[in-house]
Structure formats: C-alpha cells, structure tokens
C-alpha cells in the first residue's frame, strides 16, 4: 500500500517507516519538523537502503499544502502521528495543543475525504482510560477523565473519528492506544530525541546515565504497587511500529471501526526499569525519591489479547531489550541527531 505518514520524522513515525518498507509498503511523510529533525529520515533511508524517503515539509493545518500532496499521490491509507504530545506543556499552553491537534486532524480528515482516501490509523494513547477502572485494561474498559489538554485531544479525536465512521461506513478507522513506548531501533541510528528536560522516564534515565543530568527524580514511592513506585506497560518502539503494519490488515479487511491496545501486557515499576537499565548496560543511574507528580496514576498496563487475536500482533521485545536499545541510541548520539 502507499501510505501518507503524518509526523513521520518523529520518534514513533521514523521507526514505523522502517517496518512499513520492510513489509513492502511505500510512504510519503508530511511533517512540519516542529519536534523532529530531518536527519531522522536520512537515517531511516540508510537503514532500509533506499535513496530517500519522500518528504514534504508542511503543517497538516495547511490545507493548500495537503491538497498538493494528495494531488500528487494516490494514497491507500494514512497513518496519523502528527501532533503535540508533551503533557505538562499542554497544561501550560492548552490553546496551542487544542488548536494543533484538533484543527490539524480536522483539516487532514477533510482533505482525505475529498480525495477519496477513507482509511486512517490514529495514534491514540492509554491516557484516554484516565485512572483505569479495570487492570489489566481491555478495550472495553470505559474511557476515563483525562487530567490534561493533551489527553483530552486524544479522547476527543477518537470520538470525532468514531462519529465520522458511523456517518460514513466507507471509512475504516483504526484507533491504536499506545501504552508507554521506549527503546530505539537496534542499529542505534534513530531514537527518541526530546527537546529540553525530558518529561518521560526513559529519556530521563538515559540522560542521567550519559552524565547530562545529575540524578533521576522518582516521583513517589507510596503508591499501592509492589515497591510503591508507579507501574506502566513499557513497549519497545519497534514492536509499536510493527503494530501499525499489522493494523493495515484491519483496513484491508474493511473492518470499519477498530480499537486496539498496543502494549506488552506486563507492568513494570519505575525502580524495575532503573534496576534493569543498570544491570543490562553496566552504568550507574543515581536516583532520589521525590513527591508524587501531579496527575500520575499508580498502575497502568493492558490486556493486549484483542490485537493478538484480530491482527496476529504481539510484542516481541522485553524490558531488557528496551533498556539496551535506549542506551545504545543515547550513547551513540549523546546530543541526539545533532551529535
Ligand atoms: P514526536 O513529537 O516525536 O512526533 C510527532 C511529529 O509530528 C513530530 O515530528 C512533529 O514535528 C510533527 N507535528 C506535530 N504537529 C504537526 C503539524 N501540525 N503538522 C505537521 N507535523 C506536525 O512524537 P511521537 O512520540 O513520535 O508520537 C507520535 C504520535 O503518537 C503523537 O500523536 C503522540 O501523541 C502519540 N503518542 C505518543 C506516545 C509517546 O509516549 N511517545 C504515547 C501515546 C501516543
Ligand atoms: C512513567 C512513570 C512517573 C519521569 C506519559 C503520558 C501518556 C503517554 C506516555 C502520550 C510514572 C515516573 C517519570 C521521571 C519518574 N504519552 N517518572 N521520574 O506518565 O505513564 O505517560 O507518556 O500519549 O499520555 O502521560 O509516562 O514516562 O512520564 O512516566 O519517576 O523523571 O515514571 O511518575 O510512574 P506516563 P512517563
């Protein structure tokens, strides 16, 4: 299939491009490079041994630019990664987050419809479950209260696409609810490249290990979990990437609306991650226990059985490989793509 990949220069998009090409698909990337570096696309091309990945630098809110892309290509489907994703920043800049994520998706869906491309895979998030009512979380678990504008945009955009599919059953909409993506491509050539102080656990750990930060702050050790620290379902980004290739099957089968949790089904605490990282990589990660972080929940991991049953997709990598590959990327690229 020929796939439009919005946000394809970013962390998950760049890894997904590799798996798409490996599976015989082709792609055109549209990204405004707000949170990414075009070097990532060069390295993807190098990994999959093609001259270049077709790329248009454009904002998905720019209707004219999108129209031009659709006029030049006939897409079978869109994988829609483009969006702003920093939870804390979304609390400080709600209007920017709502405007970018909502408007961007509205323009994209409208232009897709106009050009007869009614197949979309959307990057949703476990955040839509809020403080989950059931653990492990199945797709039937009711959506919960999102504590931040970023999460609200994911939840609302899911609803927008469900309503669109209901109104026009020609649409095939696959909502992938990612759990906590970490790791990097095993080549060490592409990986997560956060700007400024990382919000997420793994990039913070790797920056402590490389000496860019003094110590990790562990946010709370009084949660009702085995060691008191927060438990999450970490998933290797390469597994997450292959889930998108598998999700194309739901489009191929004209499944209409399909929703899948994309995680491993295993919950690991913050200290499990730190200890595994230290053991696997033989480096030090000093840490200090701090107050809980506002808006955090105790435990979040999924039941990935639905994706296994319907898409034949299952995560292959464990926590050790996630820690190994995150470190491999960081130590080979201490300053990200500008190294
Ligand atoms: P990322 O920031 O690395 O990638 C997103 C890309 O979208 C960036 O390259 C950015 O430049 C681009 N972009 C943003 N707004 C745009 C716009 N208006 N027009 C064109 N391009 C635009 O983030 P990621 O971690 O790769 O996440 C990809 C998607 O997955 C996002 O939608 C994110 O919300 C979602 N998601 C991420 C996680 C996670 O923990 N990384 C978890 C769940 C869901
Ligand atoms: C994991 C655990 C923290 C940093 C977020 C978004 C979610 C999704 C994935 C996009 C928690 C603890 C963290 C640190 C710490 N993104 N922690 N010290 O919060 O589960 O999910 O990213 O959709 O929407 O909310 O991920 O990596 O920030 O935190 O102790 O410096 O690590 O308290 O228990 P989270 P995270």
Short mmCIF file of C-alpha atoms and ligand atoms in Angstrom, two decimals:
data_model
loop_
_atom_site.label_atom_id
_atom_site.label_comp_id
_atom_site.label_asym_id
_atom_site.label_seq_id
_atom_site.Cartn_x
_atom_site.Cartn_y
_atom_site.Cartn_z
CA UNK A 1 0.00 0.00 0.00
CA UNK A 2 1.02 3.63 -0.39
CA UNK A 3 0.76 5.37 2.96
CA UNK A 4 0.67 9.03 3.96
CA UNK A 5 2.59 9.24 7.23
CA UNK A 6 1.90 12.49 9.10
CA UNK A 7 4.52 13.22 11.76
CA UNK A 8 6.77 10.61 10.15
CA UNK A 9 10.00 12.36 11.15
CA UNK A 10 9.20 11.91 14.85
CA UNK A 11 10.09 9.15 17.30
CA UNK A 12 7.39 6.60 16.52
CA UNK A 13 6.88 7.67 12.91
CA UNK A 14 10.53 7.15 11.95
CA UNK A 15 10.55 3.62 13.40
CA UNK A 16 7.26 2.82 11.70
CA UNK A 17 8.63 3.87 8.29
CA UNK A 18 11.25 1.14 8.54
CA UNK A 19 8.67 -1.56 9.26
CA UNK A 20 6.34 -0.28 6.52
CA UNK A 21 9.07 -0.52 3.89
CA UNK A 22 10.22 -3.90 5.20
CA UNK A 23 6.66 -5.18 4.74
CA UNK A 24 6.62 -3.95 1.12
CA UNK A 25 4.65 -0.71 1.58
CA UNK A 26 5.77 2.74 0.50
CA UNK A 27 5.28 6.08 2.23
CA UNK A 28 5.22 9.84 1.87
CA UNK A 29 5.97 11.81 5.04
CA UNK A 30 4.34 15.13 5.90
CA UNK A 31 5.87 16.79 8.95
CA UNK A 32 6.42 20.42 9.94
CA UNK A 33 9.57 19.40 11.87
CA UNK A 34 8.32 21.21 14.97
CA UNK A 35 9.55 18.38 17.16
CA UNK A 36 11.84 16.44 14.86
CA UNK A 37 14.96 16.55 12.74
CA UNK A 38 15.08 15.69 9.02
CA UNK A 39 18.26 13.74 9.80
CA UNK A 40 15.95 11.01 11.17
CA UNK A 41 14.52 10.47 7.67
CA UNK A 42 18.02 10.30 6.17
CA UNK A 43 18.93 7.62 8.66
CA UNK A 44 15.73 5.67 8.01
CA UNK A 45 16.62 5.68 4.29
CA UNK A 46 20.11 4.45 5.16
CA UNK A 47 18.74 1.61 7.34
CA UNK A 48 16.32 0.36 4.70
CA UNK A 49 18.77 1.07 1.87
CA UNK A 50 16.70 3.41 -0.26
CA UNK A 51 17.90 6.73 -1.70
CA UNK A 52 15.41 8.80 0.26
CA UNK A 53 12.06 8.77 1.99
CA UNK A 54 9.64 11.05 0.10
CA UNK A 55 9.14 14.02 2.42
CA UNK A 56 7.08 17.20 2.31
CA UNK A 57 7.81 19.78 4.98
CA UNK A 58 4.34 21.07 5.75
CA UNK A 59 1.94 21.67 8.58
CA UNK A 60 -1.16 19.48 8.43
CA UNK A 61 -3.23 22.56 9.28
CA UNK A 62 -2.14 23.99 5.93
CA UNK A 63 -4.98 22.85 3.69
CA UNK A 64 -3.36 24.01 0.45
CA UNK A 65 -0.17 22.11 1.19
CA UNK A 66 -2.10 18.95 1.98
CA UNK A 67 -4.19 19.36 -1.17
CA UNK A 68 -0.97 19.45 -3.18
CA UNK A 69 0.29 16.28 -1.55
CA UNK A 70 -2.96 14.48 -2.31
CA UNK A 71 -2.97 15.80 -5.87
CA UNK A 72 0.49 14.31 -6.42
CA UNK A 73 -0.14 10.88 -4.85
CA UNK A 74 -2.88 8.29 -4.59
CA UNK A 75 -2.82 7.06 -1.01
CA UNK A 76 -4.35 3.83 0.20
CA UNK A 77 -4.26 4.93 3.83
CA UNK A 78 -2.91 7.49 6.28
CA UNK A 79 -1.04 6.77 9.50
CA UNK A 80 -1.58 9.89 11.55
CA UNK A 81 1.18 10.59 14.09
CA UNK A 82 1.39 14.38 13.76
CA UNK A 83 0.55 16.14 16.98
CA UNK A 84 1.94 17.82 20.05
CA UNK A 85 2.48 15.36 22.89
CA UNK A 86 4.02 16.91 25.99
CA UNK A 87 1.57 16.51 28.85
CA UNK A 88 2.98 19.26 31.10
CA UNK A 89 3.30 21.74 28.22
CA UNK A 90 -0.31 21.06 27.26
CA UNK A 91 -1.43 22.21 30.72
CA UNK A 92 0.54 25.45 30.27
CA UNK A 93 -0.48 26.00 26.61
CA UNK A 94 -3.95 24.47 26.24
CA UNK A 95 -4.98 26.60 23.28
CA UNK A 96 -1.88 25.68 21.27
CA UNK A 97 -2.47 21.99 21.97
CA UNK A 98 -6.17 22.01 21.16
CA UNK A 99 -5.54 24.12 18.07
CA UNK A 100 -2.71 21.99 16.67
CA UNK A 101 -4.07 18.54 17.44
CA UNK A 102 -7.76 19.17 16.76
CA UNK A 103 -7.52 21.54 13.79
CA UNK A 104 -4.69 19.56 12.22
CA UNK A 105 -6.77 16.40 12.31
CA UNK A 106 -9.91 18.17 11.05
CA UNK A 107 -8.06 19.51 8.00
CA UNK A 108 -6.41 16.15 7.37
CA UNK A 109 -9.69 14.20 7.56
CA UNK A 110 -11.45 16.66 5.31
CA UNK A 111 -8.74 16.59 2.63
CA UNK A 112 -8.57 12.79 2.84
CA UNK A 113 -12.33 12.55 2.33
CA UNK A 114 -12.22 14.94 -0.58
CA UNK A 115 -9.62 12.77 -2.29
CA UNK A 116 -11.42 9.50 -1.57
CA UNK A 117 -8.86 8.21 0.93
CA UNK A 118 -11.00 7.00 3.84
CA UNK A 119 -8.57 4.75 5.69
CA UNK A 120 -6.79 6.03 8.78
CA UNK A 121 -4.72 4.66 11.62
CA UNK A 122 -4.64 7.11 14.52
CA UNK A 123 -2.04 7.37 17.30
CA UNK A 124 -4.15 7.32 20.41
CA UNK A 125 -2.95 6.71 23.93
CA UNK A 126 -3.57 4.79 27.12
CA UNK A 127 -4.17 8.22 28.59
CA UNK A 128 -7.79 8.02 27.30
CA UNK A 129 -8.51 5.48 30.09
CA UNK A 130 -7.69 8.11 32.75
CA UNK A 131 -7.30 6.30 36.08
CA UNK A 132 -8.36 2.94 34.66
CA UNK A 133 -11.42 1.20 36.05
CA UNK A 134 -10.03 -2.28 35.28
CA UNK A 135 -6.46 -3.69 35.34
CA UNK A 136 -5.31 -5.14 33.00
CA UNK A 137 -7.06 -2.64 30.74
CA UNK A 138 -9.14 -4.12 27.94
CA UNK A 139 -10.58 -2.07 25.10
CA UNK A 140 -13.99 -2.39 26.79
CA UNK A 141 -12.72 -0.51 29.83
CA UNK A 142 -14.63 2.79 29.91
CA UNK A 143 -12.69 5.87 28.94
CA UNK A 144 -11.82 7.99 31.96
CA UNK A 145 -11.21 11.57 32.92
CA UNK A 146 -8.10 12.96 31.23
CA UNK A 147 -6.24 15.29 33.57
CA UNK A 148 -4.60 17.37 30.83
CA UNK A 149 -5.40 19.01 27.46
CA UNK A 150 -3.10 16.63 25.57
CA UNK A 151 -5.09 13.62 26.76
CA UNK A 152 -8.35 15.43 26.03
CA UNK A 153 -7.30 15.93 22.40
CA UNK A 154 -6.69 12.16 22.02
CA UNK A 155 -10.03 11.29 23.59
CA UNK A 156 -11.95 13.89 21.57
CA UNK A 157 -10.25 12.96 18.30
CA UNK A 158 -11.14 9.32 18.88
CA UNK A 159 -14.76 10.44 19.21
CA UNK A 160 -14.55 12.59 16.07
CA UNK A 161 -13.28 9.63 14.03
CA UNK A 162 -15.85 7.24 15.51
CA UNK A 163 -18.64 9.65 14.58
CA UNK A 164 -17.21 10.10 11.10
CA UNK A 165 -17.04 6.35 10.55
CA UNK A 166 -20.59 5.92 11.83
CA UNK A 167 -21.89 8.60 9.48
CA UNK A 168 -19.98 7.22 6.50
CA UNK A 169 -19.22 3.49 6.77
CA UNK A 170 -16.83 3.74 3.83
CA UNK A 171 -14.30 4.95 6.41
CA UNK A 172 -12.00 2.44 8.07
CA UNK A 173 -10.71 3.89 11.31
CA UNK A 174 -8.14 2.10 13.46
CA UNK A 175 -7.51 3.65 16.86
CA UNK A 176 -4.27 2.37 18.37
CA UNK A 177 -4.00 3.12 22.07
CA UNK A 178 -0.28 3.05 22.78
CA UNK A 179 0.96 2.33 26.27
CA UNK A 180 4.50 3.58 27.13
CA UNK A 181 6.81 3.44 24.09
CA UNK A 182 10.54 3.34 24.87
CA UNK A 183 13.63 1.75 23.27
CA UNK A 184 15.07 2.59 19.87
CA UNK A 185 15.99 0.89 16.64
CA UNK A 186 18.65 -1.77 17.43
CA UNK A 187 21.03 -0.12 14.93
CA UNK A 188 21.37 2.83 17.32
CA UNK A 189 20.84 5.20 14.38
CA UNK A 190 17.36 6.51 15.27
CA UNK A 191 15.65 7.02 18.60
CA UNK A 192 13.80 9.44 20.86
CA UNK A 193 15.16 12.96 20.73
CA UNK A 194 13.38 15.14 23.29
CA UNK A 195 13.90 18.90 23.39
CA UNK A 196 14.89 20.30 26.77
CA UNK A 197 14.32 18.44 30.02
CA UNK A 198 12.68 15.08 29.28
CA UNK A 199 9.22 14.54 30.75
CA UNK A 200 9.22 10.80 30.30
CA UNK A 201 11.06 8.25 32.38
CA UNK A 202 13.35 6.51 29.87
CA UNK A 203 14.90 9.57 28.19
CA UNK A 204 15.49 11.00 31.65
CA UNK A 205 17.27 7.79 32.71
CA UNK A 206 19.47 7.75 29.61
CA UNK A 207 20.44 11.41 30.12
CA UNK A 208 21.42 10.67 33.73
CA UNK A 209 23.44 7.65 32.57
CA UNK A 210 25.32 9.74 29.98
CA UNK A 211 26.03 12.47 32.54
CA UNK A 212 23.78 15.20 31.15
CA UNK A 213 21.68 15.17 34.34
CA UNK A 214 22.78 14.54 37.89
CA UNK A 215 20.12 12.13 39.10
CA UNK A 216 16.68 10.76 38.36
CA UNK A 217 13.78 12.04 40.44
CA UNK A 218 11.48 9.13 41.21
CA UNK A 219 8.02 10.62 41.57
CA UNK A 220 6.55 8.92 44.64
CA UNK A 221 7.17 5.60 46.40
CA UNK A 222 3.89 5.41 48.28
CA UNK A 223 1.61 4.11 45.53
CA UNK A 224 -0.29 0.85 46.12
CA UNK A 225 2.18 -1.10 43.94
CA UNK A 226 4.71 -3.81 44.92
CA UNK A 227 7.58 -1.34 45.54
CA UNK A 228 5.47 1.83 45.89
CA UNK A 229 6.57 3.39 42.57
CA UNK A 230 4.32 3.80 39.51
CA UNK A 231 3.73 0.77 37.29
CA UNK A 232 3.48 1.08 33.49
CA UNK A 233 3.29 -1.09 30.38
CA UNK A 234 6.52 -0.18 28.56
CA UNK A 235 6.65 -1.27 24.92
CA UNK A 236 9.62 -1.35 22.55
CA UNK A 237 9.14 1.23 19.80
CA UNK A 238 9.97 -1.38 17.13
CA UNK A 239 7.09 -3.53 18.40
CA UNK A 240 4.87 -0.47 18.31
CA UNK A 241 5.99 0.13 14.73
CA UNK A 242 5.09 -3.40 13.63
CA UNK A 243 1.65 -2.93 15.22
CA UNK A 244 0.95 -0.28 12.55
CA UNK A 245 1.84 -2.68 9.78
CA UNK A 246 -0.46 -5.27 11.37
CA UNK A 247 -3.21 -2.66 11.72
CA UNK A 248 -3.22 -2.18 7.94
CA UNK A 249 -4.87 -5.60 7.85
CA UNK A 250 -7.94 -4.17 9.60
CA UNK A 251 -8.12 -1.62 6.79
CA UNK A 252 -7.57 -4.29 4.16
CA UNK A 253 -10.47 -6.29 5.63
CA UNK A 254 -12.62 -3.13 5.65
CA UNK A 255 -13.23 -3.58 9.33
CA UNK A 256 -14.93 -0.19 9.81
CA UNK A 257 -14.04 0.94 13.31
CA UNK A 258 -11.36 -1.00 15.20
CA UNK A 259 -9.75 -0.14 18.54
CA UNK A 260 -6.66 -1.87 19.91
CA UNK A 261 -4.50 -1.58 22.98
CA UNK A 262 -0.85 -1.71 21.97
CA UNK A 263 1.27 -2.80 24.91
CA UNK A 264 3.02 -5.90 26.19
CA UNK A 265 0.57 -6.73 28.98
CA UNK A 266 3.36 -6.54 31.60
CA UNK A 267 3.58 -3.84 34.24
CA UNK A 268 6.97 -2.64 35.48
CA UNK A 269 7.63 -0.14 38.26
CA UNK A 270 9.95 2.85 37.98
CA UNK A 271 12.51 1.01 40.10
CA UNK A 272 12.19 -2.15 37.96
CA UNK A 273 13.11 -0.02 34.94
CA UNK A 274 16.04 1.66 36.72
CA UNK A 275 17.41 -1.65 38.04
CA UNK A 276 17.07 -3.40 34.69
CA UNK A 277 18.74 -0.48 32.90
CA UNK A 278 21.69 -0.56 35.33
CA UNK A 279 22.03 -4.35 35.12
CA UNK A 280 21.80 -4.65 31.33
CA UNK A 281 24.04 -1.70 30.49
CA UNK A 282 26.52 -1.72 33.37
CA UNK A 283 26.09 2.00 34.06
CA UNK A 284 25.09 3.98 37.14
CA UNK A 285 21.73 5.75 37.46
CA UNK A 286 21.62 7.64 40.76
CA UNK A 287 18.10 8.45 41.87
CA UNK A 288 16.21 10.17 44.65
CA UNK A 289 12.64 9.63 45.80
CA UNK A 290 10.54 12.77 45.41
CA UNK A 291 6.91 13.76 45.84
CA UNK A 292 4.32 12.25 43.52
CA UNK A 293 3.93 14.07 40.18
CA UNK A 294 0.55 15.79 39.75
CA UNK A 295 -1.85 13.84 37.53
CA UNK A 296 0.05 10.50 37.77
CA UNK A 297 -1.76 7.24 38.43
CA UNK A 298 -0.47 4.19 40.30
CA UNK A 299 -0.83 1.41 37.74
CA UNK A 300 -1.47 1.19 34.02
CA UNK A 301 -0.99 -1.91 31.90
CA UNK A 302 -3.08 -3.51 29.25
CA UNK A 303 -4.55 -6.76 28.10
CA UNK A 304 -3.20 -6.96 24.53
CA UNK A 305 -5.25 -10.08 23.63
CA UNK A 306 -7.50 -8.32 21.12
CA UNK A 307 -4.62 -7.20 18.89
CA UNK A 308 -3.15 -10.70 19.12
CA UNK A 309 -6.41 -12.35 18.13
CA UNK A 310 -7.53 -10.00 15.38
CA UNK A 311 -4.24 -8.72 13.97
CA UNK A 312 -1.89 -11.57 14.87
CA UNK A 313 0.31 -8.93 16.50
CA UNK A 314 2.21 -9.48 19.72
CA UNK A 315 5.14 -7.59 21.25
CA UNK A 316 8.42 -9.47 20.80
CA UNK A 317 10.83 -7.45 22.94
CA UNK A 318 11.14 -7.43 26.73
CA UNK A 319 12.28 -4.79 29.20
CA UNK A 320 15.95 -5.79 28.90
CA UNK A 321 15.98 -5.15 25.15
CA UNK A 322 14.11 -1.87 25.65
CA UNK A 323 16.79 -0.72 28.14
CA UNK A 324 19.63 -1.97 25.92
CA UNK A 325 18.37 -0.20 22.81
CA UNK A 326 17.50 3.07 24.58
CA UNK A 327 21.07 3.19 25.91
CA UNK A 328 22.60 2.16 22.59
CA UNK A 329 20.86 5.12 20.92
CA UNK A 330 21.80 7.57 23.69
CA UNK A 331 25.46 6.58 23.95
CA UNK A 332 25.97 6.69 20.17
CA UNK A 333 24.13 10.01 19.87
CA UNK A 334 24.75 11.89 23.12
CA UNK A 335 23.17 15.02 21.69
CA UNK A 336 20.51 13.34 19.59
CA UNK A 337 20.57 13.94 15.84
CA UNK A 338 22.92 16.89 16.26
CA UNK A 339 25.69 14.65 17.61
P1 LIG B 1 7.02 13.14 18.09
O1 LIG B 1 6.85 14.52 18.62
O2 LIG B 1 8.39 12.57 18.05
O3 LIG B 1 6.39 13.04 16.61
C1 LIG B 1 5.30 13.82 16.22
C2 LIG B 1 5.66 14.50 14.91
O4 LIG B 1 4.56 15.30 14.48
C3 LIG B 1 6.88 15.43 15.05
O5 LIG B 1 7.83 15.10 14.07
C4 LIG B 1 6.29 16.83 14.83
O6 LIG B 1 7.22 17.69 14.20
C5 LIG B 1 5.07 16.51 13.98
N1 LIG B 1 3.98 17.50 14.05
C6 LIG B 1 3.37 17.99 15.15
N2 LIG B 1 2.39 18.84 14.80
C7 LIG B 1 2.37 18.87 13.44
C8 LIG B 1 1.57 19.56 12.48
N3 LIG B 1 0.61 20.40 12.85
N4 LIG B 1 1.83 19.36 11.17
C9 LIG B 1 2.82 18.51 10.77
N5 LIG B 1 3.59 17.84 11.63
C10 LIG B 1 3.37 18.02 12.96
O7 LIG B 1 6.04 12.19 18.92
P2 LIG B 1 5.95 10.59 18.94
O8 LIG B 1 6.39 10.15 20.29
O9 LIG B 1 6.56 10.03 17.74
O10 LIG B 1 4.37 10.44 18.90
C11 LIG B 1 3.66 10.22 17.69
C12 LIG B 1 2.18 10.21 17.99
O11 LIG B 1 1.91 9.20 18.95
C13 LIG B 1 1.66 11.51 18.59
O12 LIG B 1 0.38 11.76 18.08
C14 LIG B 1 1.58 11.20 20.07
O13 LIG B 1 0.61 11.98 20.71
C15 LIG B 1 1.19 9.73 20.04
N6 LIG B 1 1.56 9.01 21.26
C16 LIG B 1 2.84 9.07 21.71
C17 LIG B 1 3.19 8.40 22.88
C18 LIG B 1 4.58 8.51 23.43
O14 LIG B 1 4.78 8.26 24.63
N7 LIG B 1 5.60 8.84 22.64
C19 LIG B 1 2.23 7.66 23.57
C20 LIG B 1 0.93 7.61 23.07
C21 LIG B 1 0.60 8.30 21.90
C1 LIG B 2 6.29 6.75 33.72
C2 LIG B 2 6.49 6.55 35.21
C3 LIG B 2 6.23 8.54 36.51
C4 LIG B 2 9.70 10.64 34.86
C5 LIG B 2 3.03 9.68 29.57
C6 LIG B 2 1.77 10.34 29.12
C7 LIG B 2 0.96 9.38 28.29
C8 LIG B 2 1.79 8.78 27.16
C9 LIG B 2 3.09 8.23 27.64
C10 LIG B 2 1.48 10.08 25.21
C11 LIG B 2 5.48 7.28 36.08
C12 LIG B 2 7.64 8.05 36.59
C13 LIG B 2 8.73 9.71 35.13
C14 LIG B 2 10.65 10.96 35.87
C15 LIG B 2 9.61 9.35 37.32
N1 LIG B 2 2.16 9.77 26.20
N2 LIG B 2 8.67 9.07 36.34
N3 LIG B 2 10.58 10.28 37.05
O1 LIG B 2 3.21 9.40 32.70
O2 LIG B 2 2.96 6.92 32.20
O3 LIG B 2 2.71 8.55 30.38
O4 LIG B 2 3.78 9.21 28.43
O5 LIG B 2 0.37 9.73 24.93
O6 LIG B 2 -0.11 10.10 27.81
O7 LIG B 2 1.04 10.75 30.26
O8 LIG B 2 4.94 8.17 31.29
O9 LIG B 2 7.39 8.15 31.19
O10 LIG B 2 6.23 10.22 32.06
O11 LIG B 2 6.22 8.15 33.45
O12 LIG B 2 9.57 8.78 38.43
O13 LIG B 2 11.53 11.80 35.69
O14 LIG B 2 7.77 7.09 35.57
O15 LIG B 2 5.82 9.07 37.74
O16 LIG B 2 5.22 6.46 37.19
P1 LIG B 2 3.40 8.28 31.76
P2 LIG B 2 6.25 8.74 31.94
#
